[in-house]
Structures are given as structure tokens and as C-alpha cells.
Coordinates of C-alpha atoms and ligand atoms in Angstrom, one line a residue:
M1 CA 0.1 0.2 -0.1
K2 CA 2.8 2.5 0.9
E3 CA 4.2 2.1 -2.9
A4 CA 0.6 2.8 -4.3
I5 CA 0.4 6.0 -2.1
D6 CA 3.9 7.3 -3.1
Q7 CA 3.0 6.3 -6.8
I8 CA -0.2 8.4 -6.4
F9 CA 1.5 11.2 -4.9
K10 CA 4.0 11.3 -7.6
E11 CA 1.2 11.1 -10.3
L12 CA -0.7 14.0 -8.6
G13 CA 2.6 16.2 -8.8
E14 CA 2.9 15.7 -12.5
L15 CA -0.9 16.1 -13.3
K16 CA -1.9 18.9 -15.8
A17 CA -5.0 20.1 -17.3
T18 CA -5.5 23.0 -19.7
T19 CA -9.4 22.7 -20.0
E20 CA -12.2 22.4 -17.5
K21 CA -13.0 18.9 -19.3
E22 CA -9.5 17.7 -18.4
A23 CA -9.5 19.0 -14.8
E24 CA -12.9 17.1 -14.4
E25 CA -11.5 13.8 -16.0
A26 CA -8.5 14.2 -13.5
R27 CA -11.1 14.4 -10.5
I28 CA -12.8 11.3 -11.6
R29 CA -9.5 9.4 -12.1
F30 CA -8.5 10.1 -8.5
L31 CA -11.5 10.9 -6.4
G32 CA -14.6 9.5 -8.4
K33 CA -16.3 6.6 -7.1
K34 CA -14.0 4.2 -8.8
G35 CA -11.1 6.5 -8.6
E36 CA -7.6 5.5 -7.4
V37 CA -7.7 7.3 -4.0
T38 CA -10.9 6.3 -3.4
A39 CA -9.9 2.5 -4.1
L40 CA -7.1 2.9 -1.4
M41 CA -9.4 4.1 1.0
E42 CA -11.5 0.9 0.6
Q43 CA -8.5 -1.3 0.8
F44 CA -7.8 0.4 4.3
R45 CA -10.2 -1.9 5.9
T46 CA -7.8 -4.6 5.1
V47 CA -5.0 -3.0 6.6
A48 CA -3.4 -4.8 9.7
P49 CA -4.4 -2.8 13.1
E50 CA -0.8 -2.0 14.0
L51 CA -0.5 -0.2 10.6
K52 CA -3.7 1.5 10.6
R53 CA -2.4 4.5 12.2
E54 CA 0.3 5.4 9.9
Y55 CA -1.4 4.4 6.8
G56 CA -4.5 6.1 8.1
Q57 CA -2.3 9.5 8.3
K58 CA -0.9 9.0 5.0
L59 CA -4.0 8.3 3.0
N60 CA -5.5 11.3 4.6
E61 CA -2.7 13.4 3.4
L62 CA -3.1 11.7 0.0
K63 CA -7.1 12.7 -0.3
K64 CA -6.3 16.2 1.0
A65 CA -3.6 16.4 -1.5
A66 CA -5.5 15.1 -4.3
N67 CA -8.6 17.7 -3.5
A68 CA -6.2 20.5 -3.4
K69 CA -4.5 19.7 -6.7
I70 CA -7.6 19.1 -8.7
E71 CA -9.0 22.6 -6.9
E72 CA -5.8 24.2 -8.0
L73 CA -6.2 22.7 -11.7
K74 CA -9.9 23.8 -12.0
S75 CA -9.0 27.4 -10.9
A76 CA -6.0 27.7 -13.3
V77 CA -8.5 26.6 -16.0
E78 CA -10.7 29.2 -15.1
Q79 CA -8.0 31.9 -14.6
A80 CA -7.0 31.0 -18.0
A81 CA -10.5 31.5 -19.2
V82 CA -10.7 35.0 -17.7
Q83 CA -7.3 35.8 -19.1
Y84 CA -7.6 34.7 -22.6
G85 CA -11.5 35.3 -22.9
P86 CA -14.3 33.0 -22.4
K87 CA -14.7 29.9 -24.2
E88 CA -17.5 31.5 -26.4
D89 CA -16.2 33.5 -29.4
L90 CA -17.5 37.0 -28.8
S91 CA -16.3 37.9 -32.1
M92 CA -18.7 35.6 -33.8
P93 CA -21.6 37.2 -35.5
G94 CA -24.9 36.9 -33.5
D95 CA -27.8 35.2 -34.5
S96 CA -29.9 37.6 -36.2
M97 CA -33.6 38.1 -35.1
P98 CA -36.0 38.4 -38.3
L99 CA -37.7 41.4 -38.0
G100 CA -41.1 42.0 -39.4
S101 CA -41.8 44.7 -41.9
R102 CA -44.5 46.6 -43.3
H103 CA -46.5 44.9 -46.3
P104 CA -46.2 46.8 -49.6
V105 CA -50.0 47.5 -49.4
S106 CA -49.6 49.0 -46.3
I107 CA -46.9 51.3 -47.3
V108 CA -48.5 52.5 -50.2
R109 CA -51.8 53.1 -48.5
Q110 CA -49.8 54.9 -46.0
Q111 CA -48.1 57.0 -48.5
I112 CA -51.5 58.1 -50.1
V113 CA -52.9 58.9 -46.7
D114 CA -49.8 61.2 -45.8
I115 CA -49.8 63.0 -49.2
F116 CA -53.6 63.8 -48.5
R117 CA -52.9 64.7 -44.9
K118 CA -50.5 67.3 -45.9
F119 CA -53.3 68.7 -48.1
G120 CA -55.4 69.1 -45.1
Y121 CA -57.6 66.0 -45.2
D122 CA -58.7 64.2 -42.3
V123 CA -58.8 60.2 -42.2
A124 CA -62.3 58.5 -41.8
E125 CA -63.0 54.8 -41.6
G126 CA -66.1 52.7 -41.8
P127 CA -67.6 49.4 -41.5
E128 CA -66.7 46.5 -43.8
I129 CA -69.7 44.6 -43.5
E130 CA -72.2 47.5 -44.7
D131 CA -75.8 47.8 -45.6
D132 CA -77.3 48.1 -48.9
Y133 CA -78.0 51.9 -48.3
H134 CA -74.7 53.1 -47.8
V135 CA -72.9 51.2 -50.3
F136 CA -75.6 51.8 -53.2
E137 CA -79.0 53.5 -52.2
A138 CA -77.3 56.9 -50.8
L139 CA -74.8 56.7 -53.7
N140 CA -77.5 57.2 -56.2
F141 CA -77.7 53.6 -57.2
P142 CA -81.5 53.0 -57.7
P143 CA -82.6 49.7 -56.9
N144 CA -82.3 47.2 -59.9
H145 CA -80.2 49.9 -61.5
P146 CA -77.9 48.0 -63.9
A147 CA -75.0 50.0 -62.4
R148 CA -75.0 47.8 -59.3
E149 CA -74.0 45.0 -61.6
M150 CA -70.5 46.8 -62.2
Q151 CA -69.7 45.5 -58.9
D152 CA -70.2 41.7 -58.0
T153 CA -71.5 42.1 -54.3
F154 CA -70.9 39.3 -51.5
F155 CA -74.1 39.2 -49.6
V156 CA -74.3 38.8 -46.2
S157 CA -77.8 38.6 -45.7
S158 CA -80.8 39.0 -48.2
G159 CA -84.4 39.2 -48.2
H160 CA -85.2 42.6 -47.0
L161 CA -85.1 46.1 -48.3
N162 CA -81.7 47.0 -46.6
P163 CA -79.5 43.8 -46.9
L164 CA -76.3 43.5 -45.2
L165 CA -73.1 42.9 -47.6
L166 CA -69.5 43.3 -47.9
R167 CA -68.7 46.7 -49.0
T168 CA -67.6 46.5 -52.7
H169 CA -65.9 50.2 -52.4
T170 CA -65.1 52.8 -49.9
S171 CA -67.5 55.2 -51.4
S172 CA -69.8 54.0 -48.6
V173 CA -67.5 56.0 -46.2
Q174 CA -68.4 59.2 -48.0
V175 CA -71.9 58.7 -47.0
R176 CA -71.2 57.8 -43.5
T177 CA -68.9 61.0 -43.2
M178 CA -71.6 63.4 -44.7
E179 CA -74.4 61.9 -42.4
K180 CA -72.3 62.8 -39.4
Q181 CA -69.5 65.5 -39.7
P182 CA -70.2 69.3 -40.0
L183 CA -69.4 70.9 -43.3
P184 CA -67.0 71.4 -44.7
I185 CA -65.7 68.3 -45.3
R186 CA -62.3 67.0 -46.6
V187 CA -61.5 63.4 -45.8
V188 CA -59.7 60.3 -47.3
C189 CA -61.2 56.8 -46.6
P190 CA -58.7 53.8 -46.6
G191 CA -60.0 50.6 -46.3
R192 CA -60.7 47.1 -47.5
V193 CA -63.1 46.2 -50.2
F194 CA -64.8 43.0 -51.4
R195 CA -65.9 41.6 -55.0
N196 CA -67.1 38.4 -55.9
E197 CA -64.4 37.8 -58.9
A198 CA -62.5 35.0 -59.9
I199 CA -59.0 35.4 -58.4
S200 CA -56.4 36.2 -61.1
A201 CA -53.3 38.1 -61.7
R202 CA -55.4 41.0 -62.5
A203 CA -58.3 40.8 -60.1
H204 CA -58.9 39.5 -56.6
C205 CA -61.9 39.1 -54.4
I206 CA -60.2 41.4 -51.6
F207 CA -58.4 44.6 -52.6
H208 CA -57.9 48.0 -50.7
Q209 CA -59.1 51.5 -51.6
V210 CA -58.6 54.9 -50.8
E211 CA -61.6 57.2 -51.2
G212 CA -61.5 61.0 -51.1
L213 CA -64.2 63.7 -50.5
Y214 CA -64.2 67.5 -50.3
I215 CA -67.4 69.3 -49.9
D216 CA -67.6 73.0 -49.5
K217 CA -69.1 76.2 -51.0
D218 CA -67.9 76.7 -54.5
V219 CA -65.9 73.6 -55.1
T220 CA -65.4 73.1 -58.7
F221 CA -63.8 70.7 -61.2
A222 CA -60.8 72.9 -61.5
D223 CA -60.1 72.0 -57.7
L224 CA -60.7 68.3 -58.4
K225 CA -58.0 68.6 -61.2
Q226 CA -55.6 70.6 -59.4
A227 CA -55.9 68.2 -56.0
I228 CA -55.3 65.0 -58.3
L229 CA -52.5 66.7 -60.1
L230 CA -50.6 67.6 -56.9
F231 CA -51.3 64.0 -55.5
A232 CA -50.0 62.5 -58.8
R233 CA -46.8 64.4 -58.6
E234 CA -46.2 63.5 -54.9
M235 CA -46.8 60.1 -55.4
F236 CA -45.1 59.3 -58.9
G237 CA -42.6 62.3 -59.2
P238 CA -42.6 66.1 -59.9
E239 CA -42.6 65.4 -63.9
T240 CA -45.9 63.5 -63.8
E241 CA -48.8 64.7 -66.1
I242 CA -52.4 63.7 -65.7
R243 CA -55.3 63.4 -68.2
M244 CA -59.0 62.9 -67.6
R245 CA -61.2 60.6 -69.4
P246 CA -65.2 61.3 -69.3
S247 CA -66.6 58.2 -67.5
Y248 CA -69.6 57.4 -65.5
F249 CA -70.2 56.6 -61.8
P250 CA -73.9 56.8 -60.5
F251 CA -72.4 58.9 -57.5
T252 CA -70.6 61.7 -59.5
E253 CA -71.7 64.2 -62.4
P254 CA -69.6 64.8 -64.5
S255 CA -67.3 61.4 -63.7
A256 CA -63.9 61.0 -65.3
E257 CA -61.1 58.2 -65.1
V258 CA -57.6 59.7 -64.5
D259 CA -54.5 58.6 -66.1
V260 CA -50.8 59.5 -65.0
S261 CA -48.0 59.7 -67.4
C262 CA -46.2 56.3 -67.5
N263 CA -43.4 56.7 -64.9
I264 CA -41.5 53.9 -66.7
C265 CA -41.1 55.3 -70.3
H266 CA -42.1 58.7 -69.6
G267 CA -44.8 58.8 -72.1
K268 CA -42.8 57.2 -74.9
G269 CA -44.8 54.0 -74.7
C270 CA -43.5 50.8 -73.0
N271 CA -45.3 47.2 -72.1
I272 CA -46.3 48.6 -68.7
C273 CA -48.3 51.3 -70.2
K274 CA -49.1 49.0 -73.5
G275 CA -47.6 51.3 -75.6
T276 CA -50.1 54.3 -74.7
G277 CA -47.7 56.3 -72.4
W278 CA -50.7 56.4 -69.9
L279 CA -51.5 54.4 -66.8
E280 CA -55.1 54.4 -65.2
I281 CA -54.9 55.3 -61.4
M282 CA -58.4 56.3 -60.5
G283 CA -62.0 57.4 -60.8
C284 CA -63.5 60.7 -59.8
G285 CA -65.9 63.4 -60.3
M286 CA -68.4 66.0 -59.0
V287 CA -70.4 64.7 -56.2
D288 CA -74.0 64.2 -57.7
P289 CA -76.7 66.4 -56.2
N290 CA -78.7 63.4 -55.4
V291 CA -75.8 62.1 -53.0
L292 CA -75.7 65.3 -51.4
K293 CA -79.4 65.7 -50.8
A294 CA -79.4 61.8 -49.6
S295 CA -77.4 62.8 -46.6
G296 CA -79.1 66.2 -45.8
I297 CA -76.7 68.7 -47.6
D298 CA -78.2 71.4 -49.8
P299 CA -76.9 71.2 -53.3
A300 CA -77.8 74.7 -54.2
Q301 CA -75.1 76.0 -51.4
Y302 CA -72.6 73.3 -51.5
S303 CA -70.9 71.3 -53.9
G304 CA -67.9 69.0 -53.5
F305 CA -65.6 66.5 -55.4
A306 CA -64.8 62.6 -54.8
F307 CA -62.4 60.4 -55.9
G308 CA -61.3 56.8 -55.4
M309 CA -58.4 54.8 -56.3
G310 CA -57.0 51.0 -55.6
V311 CA -54.1 50.7 -53.4
E312 CA -52.8 47.4 -55.1
R313 CA -53.2 49.2 -58.3
I314 CA -50.8 52.1 -57.2
A315 CA -48.5 49.6 -55.7
M316 CA -48.3 47.7 -59.1
L317 CA -47.5 50.7 -60.7
K318 CA -44.9 51.8 -58.3
W319 CA -43.2 48.4 -58.3
Q320 CA -44.1 46.7 -61.6
V321 CA -45.4 43.7 -59.5
N322 CA -48.0 42.9 -62.0
D323 CA -49.7 39.9 -60.4
L324 CA -52.1 40.9 -57.9
R325 CA -51.9 37.4 -56.0
H326 CA -48.4 38.3 -54.7
Y327 CA -50.0 40.8 -52.3
F328 CA -52.1 38.2 -50.8
E329 CA -50.0 35.2 -50.4
N330 CA -47.8 36.4 -47.9
D331 CA -44.8 34.7 -49.4
M332 CA -41.9 35.9 -47.2
R333 CA -39.4 36.0 -50.1
F334 CA -41.9 38.5 -51.6
L335 CA -42.4 40.5 -48.4
Q336 CA -38.6 40.8 -47.7
E337 CA -38.3 42.7 -50.8
F338 CA -40.3 45.5 -49.2
A339 CA -38.5 45.4 -45.9
T340 CA -36.5 48.7 -46.5
A341 CA -39.1 50.2 -48.7
T342 CA -40.1 53.0 -46.6
E343 CA -39.6 55.5 -49.6
V344 CA -40.5 54.1 -52.9
Ligands
DAH413 N1 -66.0 53.6 -56.1 C1 -65.6 53.6 -57.2 C2 -65.1 52.1 -57.6 O1 -65.1 51.2 -56.6 C3 -64.2 54.3 -57.6 C4 -64.5 55.9 -57.5 C5 -64.8 56.6 -58.6 C6 -64.9 56.6 -56.3 C7 -65.4 57.7 -58.7 C8 -65.2 57.8 -56.3 C9 -65.4 58.4 -57.6 O2 -65.5 58.5 -55.2 O3 -65.7 59.7 -57.6 O4 -64.8 51.7 -58.9

């Protein structure tokens, strides 16, 4: 036993560890359940009584020395870690946390709203589930008028005089604003609209519109034209020109559709503008006297203009993403292209 104790003392003296793992392995080798020192302690039981005192002392010293050595190794390894840096490499790039970003439709909707806010317009919103009165009746669509078929409506309830439906345009918010807001009125109404259309690259059953309404004394078509020109230049650049084509909407008279000069070819003609040099962006007109009357406004004293545009349509023109479905599929690869697009 004496030789065994001396041998272990010798081994302890030569013991080295450069990592925490090596220090722990050393502890297990000497002091673990099946360790060398532990084994000797067990053998001690068989030592002759007259030698017990001597060996007992030696074994105790050995155990102390082994403990001290292991402690020393462990703290040396720790010290080295403090001195030479932790075992984690702090110069490694961190795990990036994916940040969400605004949806392209939200970016464009906000830009449209911000432009009109600068012109002094308020923002108004209304319900997506509307009644026939606010979507059609008050906007001068008489019952059974063929113009109702311009918009394929999703009905929520039917069978009575004023059925509930998913609004097909945000023009319904015009009516709600005229009903409750004192004159003059200057609002834009952003919102989601619904139409019973087969989904394709050019049509979707859900999309977004921004409606505009301005009612005051002596509002003229010239005011409408100027407001839209200023908007178009803010949205598509200072060189942008507009043109108006006569059109028909039940709620405006006269009515027009507005084109902007193509911001890709600058009027020369390209495949985006189909060679015409112009891109359609909205419908507009002077609010029909019947619409003013329906909401209790006297058309002899007040006049106004209204306009309505599709947000996806404007986004398509800005970014040349010509398949509407991309805006609704939430494919991360598509959405991430707009992560930094606060300004278009
Ligand atoms: N509500 C029309 C649509 O959804 C767009 C529109 C056209 C709105 C002319 C207007 C307007 O306010 O004056 O197609």
C-alpha cells in the first residue's frame, strides 16, 4: 500500500489540465467513485491494525493533496479563461432576429394617406360589413339599376329591403362621413373592399381602396383636377402629368377616369403602359346633387368632388409587380423585398 500511495503522490505532482474537461477527468480518475484514491481508502479496511495509524494518516494526506491539486487545476483553467477570454467566441456574428416589416400594400396606403393629410384632409373609416343603403342607395344607385352589376357583391343577408353585404367600395364611407360630420368636409377613407371575382393576376376578391371627398361652398372641377395633379406628382414624381377621360359613376356628375403619364417610359410607350404612355390610377368626379341630398346637404349651397383609387393598383405601378396574387399570399421572399422600402 505504501508504494501505491507514493505512486499516486508522484502522479498528482505531474498532473496537468488545460481545459475544464481535463480537470474534471482528473478528478474522476483520482477521487471519483472508482478513482485511484477512493480504491485505496477501500483497501484500508484490510490493513493490519498495527499499521492502521500510519497508513490512515498517509491516506488522509493523500486525499487532501488530491483535492487540493484538483482545485488548483480547476481554478487555473478558470483563470486562463478569464485571462484569454471566455470559451465563447464573442467576435462571432450573433444570431439575427428576423424583424417583421410593413406590407407593401400598407406602405402605399400610408403614402397615399400622408399625401392627402399634407393637403389638410382628415382620415375616416367605416365598417366592412355594410348595408345596401350606404354602399348603393345613398350613392344614387336606384334599386335594380344596372350600375349595381358593375360590382359583384357578396351578400351577408338578403331578403329584406336593406340587406347587409361586404362593401364593394369605400365610397360608403363618404356617405357615413356626410351623415355625421359638419361641413366643410375634407376626408380620405382607406379600407378593404370585397368583390365576387375569380382570382387571377388582375383581379382579387379582396383589395384596398382609398376614397377622397371634399365638400364646401364653390368647390369646382378645377379644384378636383388640381388636387389630383398635386397628388400624382407627390406619388409618382414632380414630372408626372395627368389626363382625364370622361366616364360614368352613379355618384358623380360629371365623372372621369384619371391617367398618369407612365413613370417607366415617361410617355414614350412601353409594355407597362401597353404603348400608350398613360396608366389609369383612379375614378373621380363632382359629387352628384342626389348624393348630397340623400345625406341632408343642400346642393344649392354646397358642392364637392370625390375620387377613389385602388391601393394595389398604385403599388403595382410603383413596383411593377403585375400579379395581384403576390400581395395576398404572404410569401416571405416577396414581403422581404419591401423590408426597407419606406420610401418608394
Ligand atoms: N367607387 C369607385 C369604384 O370602386 C371608385 C370611385 C370612382 C370613387 C369615382 C369615387 C369616384 O369617389 O368619384 O370603382
